[in-house]
Amino acid sequence: MKHGWLNWTIIAALVLGTLFGELVLYAGAEAIGPDHWTRVAGEYVLIRPLKMLIIPLILFSVVSGVCSIGDPSRLGLVGGATVFYYLATMAIAVTIGATLVTLIQPGDLDAETAANLTGQAEAQYQGSSAATRIEAANEGDKDSLGGAWKNILDQLIPTSAFGEMSKGNPLSVIVVSLLLGIALAMGGDKAKPARDFFTSMFDTLMRIVGWVIMLTPIGVFFLMAWTVGSIGLANLTGPLALYVGTVLSGLLTHALIVLPIILFIFGRTNPFQYLVQVRRALMTAFATDSSSATMPVTLTETVESGGCSKKASNFVIPLGATVNMDGTALYEAVATVFLFQVFGIDLSMGDLVIVVITATLAAVGAAGIPGAGLVTMVIVIGAVNTSLAGRGVEPLPLYAIGIILGIDRIVDMCRTTVNVWGDAVGAKIMTRVAPDE
Ligand code: ASP
């Protein structure tokens, strides 16, 4: 979408929201919790309208995308190449994370600081919303490796199409939409009215997305103000600064070196020009902290500003928003190894390999919502603990996550931006495999 003014107002909203959060809210006397008016306003202005569109958009974009690709063998090629791209880039990201955290050793703190952090961890963990979600995940046995697979399988083979839509489960809706799209594509002339219906509905929904995008600057302002107001920029310094720095340097390496090289080679595109073209999606990801909520914006921007084909984007973006999470994968590796370091537990090379594999899986299983990566991290910790138990080493307590809870939102915003950038790069590369006629 054009509207050059919109980009500038979003940038202004990011800056003003940060200033307002730091100078007025954080500095003020009142504690800023999840019910603060800025957060509520951000939810109503931007997050809820975007979320409202996610499931219908997945349905109509995937069905119309699959129908437009048509030929099943071409579809297989696009699908196979997309899944390969997702897994390969996530594996690269996680390897970067594991390497950096091992080299930098951000958790190698002096005894007193480490004791302070571990001492406070339990209190910070107990009663936090993350703890509640982690306990819930544990109950479903999703914290184990087998549980992680089952979690993914349950979503891939749903029992009720409409049930999953009303529950808002993106992966299941993608599966249903894929089946419907393939059946319609094979349906010949008889299915043409239905194909036209899906395509026309998709275009209509995109018009609504355009309206919601106009609200982005206001929503971004409130969400930035709330985040910075509740965390305070000063907390990014201190004992966790090196941890945050390690995650950020990994994310920057992946986003500004690895993905651009891949895009340049396989997409024959100037990566930095493309990055500028899709910046509205990246800024929305940063402020909303959710790749799913950003999905409608990513879909619009990749096609209208980034020159991706509808055929590719309609399929690659909805799937990528739920499955492809390079930033989350990288973060899961850094955060887990960091926590083990703080607790003084030495990891072997074999343990690191377990981290690499399970962090990729945990990232695939993480929903595109705020804090999801923090919850699926228990899979990685659980797998490493099992390996440690085999050697008779004391496991890492789950409450260790409390150490990074306080500043996770800011780290999350950065990894979400990289998640969405990875999706956008995928759509551009797949445009070469499935160009619009
Ligand atoms: N917030 C991330 C996303 O929506 C997921 C996570 O890493 O927590 O992409």
Short mmCIF file of N, CA, C and O and ligand atoms in Angstrom, two decimals, residues 289-292 321 325 327-329 331-332 366-374 408 412-413 415-417 419-420, ligand 1:
data_model
loop_
_atom_site.label_atom_id
_atom_site.label_comp_id
_atom_site.label_asym_id
_atom_site.label_seq_id
_atom_site.Cartn_x
_atom_site.Cartn_y
_atom_site.Cartn_z
N ASP A 289 4.54 -7.33 18.87
CA ASP A 289 5.17 -8.47 19.50
C ASP A 289 4.50 -9.79 19.09
O ASP A 289 4.54 -10.77 19.83
N SER A 290 3.87 -9.79 17.93
CA SER A 290 3.16 -11.00 17.52
C SER A 290 3.22 -11.17 16.00
O SER A 290 2.75 -10.30 15.26
N SER A 291 3.80 -12.28 15.54
CA SER A 291 3.85 -12.45 14.08
C SER A 291 2.49 -12.80 13.52
O SER A 291 2.19 -12.49 12.38
N SER A 292 1.64 -13.45 14.33
CA SER A 292 0.29 -13.75 13.83
C SER A 292 -0.52 -12.47 13.65
O SER A 292 -1.17 -12.27 12.63
N ALA A 321 3.89 -17.36 9.31
CA ALA A 321 3.57 -16.64 10.55
C ALA A 321 3.40 -17.61 11.71
O ALA A 321 3.64 -17.26 12.86
N MET A 325 9.98 -19.41 12.47
CA MET A 325 10.38 -18.44 13.50
C MET A 325 11.88 -18.49 13.73
O MET A 325 12.37 -19.10 14.68
N GLY A 327 13.87 -15.99 14.53
CA GLY A 327 14.27 -15.22 15.71
C GLY A 327 14.01 -16.00 16.99
O GLY A 327 14.85 -16.04 17.89
N THR A 328 12.87 -16.63 17.06
CA THR A 328 12.51 -17.41 18.25
C THR A 328 13.47 -18.59 18.43
O THR A 328 13.92 -18.88 19.54
N ALA A 329 13.80 -19.26 17.33
CA ALA A 329 14.70 -20.42 17.41
C ALA A 329 16.05 -19.98 17.97
O ALA A 329 16.61 -20.61 18.88
N TYR A 331 16.73 -17.32 19.73
CA TYR A 331 16.57 -16.89 21.12
C TYR A 331 16.49 -18.08 22.08
O TYR A 331 17.06 -18.07 23.16
N GLU A 332 15.74 -19.11 21.66
CA GLU A 332 15.57 -20.27 22.57
C GLU A 332 16.93 -20.89 22.88
O GLU A 332 17.18 -21.32 24.00
N ALA A 366 5.92 -22.95 18.63
CA ALA A 366 5.50 -21.71 19.31
C ALA A 366 4.48 -20.98 18.46
O ALA A 366 4.63 -20.87 17.24
N ALA A 367 3.42 -20.50 19.12
CA ALA A 367 2.42 -19.72 18.40
C ALA A 367 3.01 -18.33 18.14
O ALA A 367 3.92 -17.90 18.83
N GLY A 368 2.46 -17.63 17.14
CA GLY A 368 2.98 -16.29 16.83
C GLY A 368 2.37 -15.24 17.72
O GLY A 368 1.82 -14.25 17.26
N ILE A 369 2.46 -15.45 19.04
CA ILE A 369 1.87 -14.49 19.99
C ILE A 369 2.93 -14.07 21.01
O ILE A 369 3.94 -14.77 21.15
N PRO A 370 2.71 -12.97 21.72
CA PRO A 370 3.73 -12.52 22.67
C PRO A 370 4.07 -13.60 23.71
O PRO A 370 3.18 -14.26 24.25
N GLY A 371 5.35 -13.77 23.93
CA GLY A 371 5.80 -14.67 25.00
C GLY A 371 5.70 -16.16 24.70
O GLY A 371 5.97 -16.98 25.58
N ALA A 372 5.32 -16.53 23.50
CA ALA A 372 5.14 -17.96 23.20
C ALA A 372 6.47 -18.70 23.29
O ALA A 372 6.53 -19.84 23.77
N GLY A 373 7.54 -18.04 22.84
CA GLY A 373 8.85 -18.68 22.84
C GLY A 373 9.32 -19.00 24.25
O GLY A 373 9.98 -20.01 24.50
N LEU A 374 8.93 -18.15 25.18
CA LEU A 374 9.31 -18.35 26.58
C LEU A 374 8.67 -19.64 27.12
O LEU A 374 9.28 -20.37 27.90
N ASP A 408 11.75 -9.91 29.11
CA ASP A 408 11.50 -10.72 27.91
C ASP A 408 10.72 -9.99 26.83
O ASP A 408 10.93 -10.23 25.64
N ASP A 412 11.54 -10.16 23.03
CA ASP A 412 10.50 -10.76 22.20
C ASP A 412 10.17 -9.88 20.99
O ASP A 412 9.99 -10.35 19.87
N MET A 413 10.11 -8.56 21.22
CA MET A 413 9.81 -7.66 20.12
C MET A 413 10.87 -7.78 19.01
O MET A 413 10.56 -7.76 17.82
N ARG A 415 12.89 -10.46 18.46
CA ARG A 415 12.87 -11.75 17.75
C ARG A 415 11.65 -11.86 16.84
O ARG A 415 11.71 -12.46 15.78
N THR A 416 10.54 -11.23 17.25
CA THR A 416 9.34 -11.27 16.40
C THR A 416 9.61 -10.55 15.08
O THR A 416 9.17 -11.00 14.01
N THR A 417 10.35 -9.44 15.15
CA THR A 417 10.68 -8.71 13.92
C THR A 417 11.48 -9.60 12.97
O THR A 417 11.23 -9.63 11.76
N ASN A 419 11.41 -12.88 12.98
CA ASN A 419 10.48 -13.92 12.50
C ASN A 419 9.75 -13.45 11.25
O ASN A 419 9.64 -14.17 10.25
N VAL A 420 9.25 -12.22 11.32
CA VAL A 420 8.46 -11.70 10.20
C VAL A 420 9.35 -11.41 8.99
O VAL A 420 8.98 -11.66 7.85
N1 ASP B 1 6.32 -13.33 19.87
C1 ASP B 1 6.87 -14.24 18.91
C2 ASP B 1 6.07 -14.14 17.62
O1 ASP B 1 4.94 -13.80 17.62
C3 ASP B 1 6.91 -15.66 19.39
C4 ASP B 1 7.91 -15.76 20.52
O2 ASP B 1 9.11 -15.93 20.25
O3 ASP B 1 7.53 -15.65 21.67
O4 ASP B 1 6.60 -14.38 16.58
#
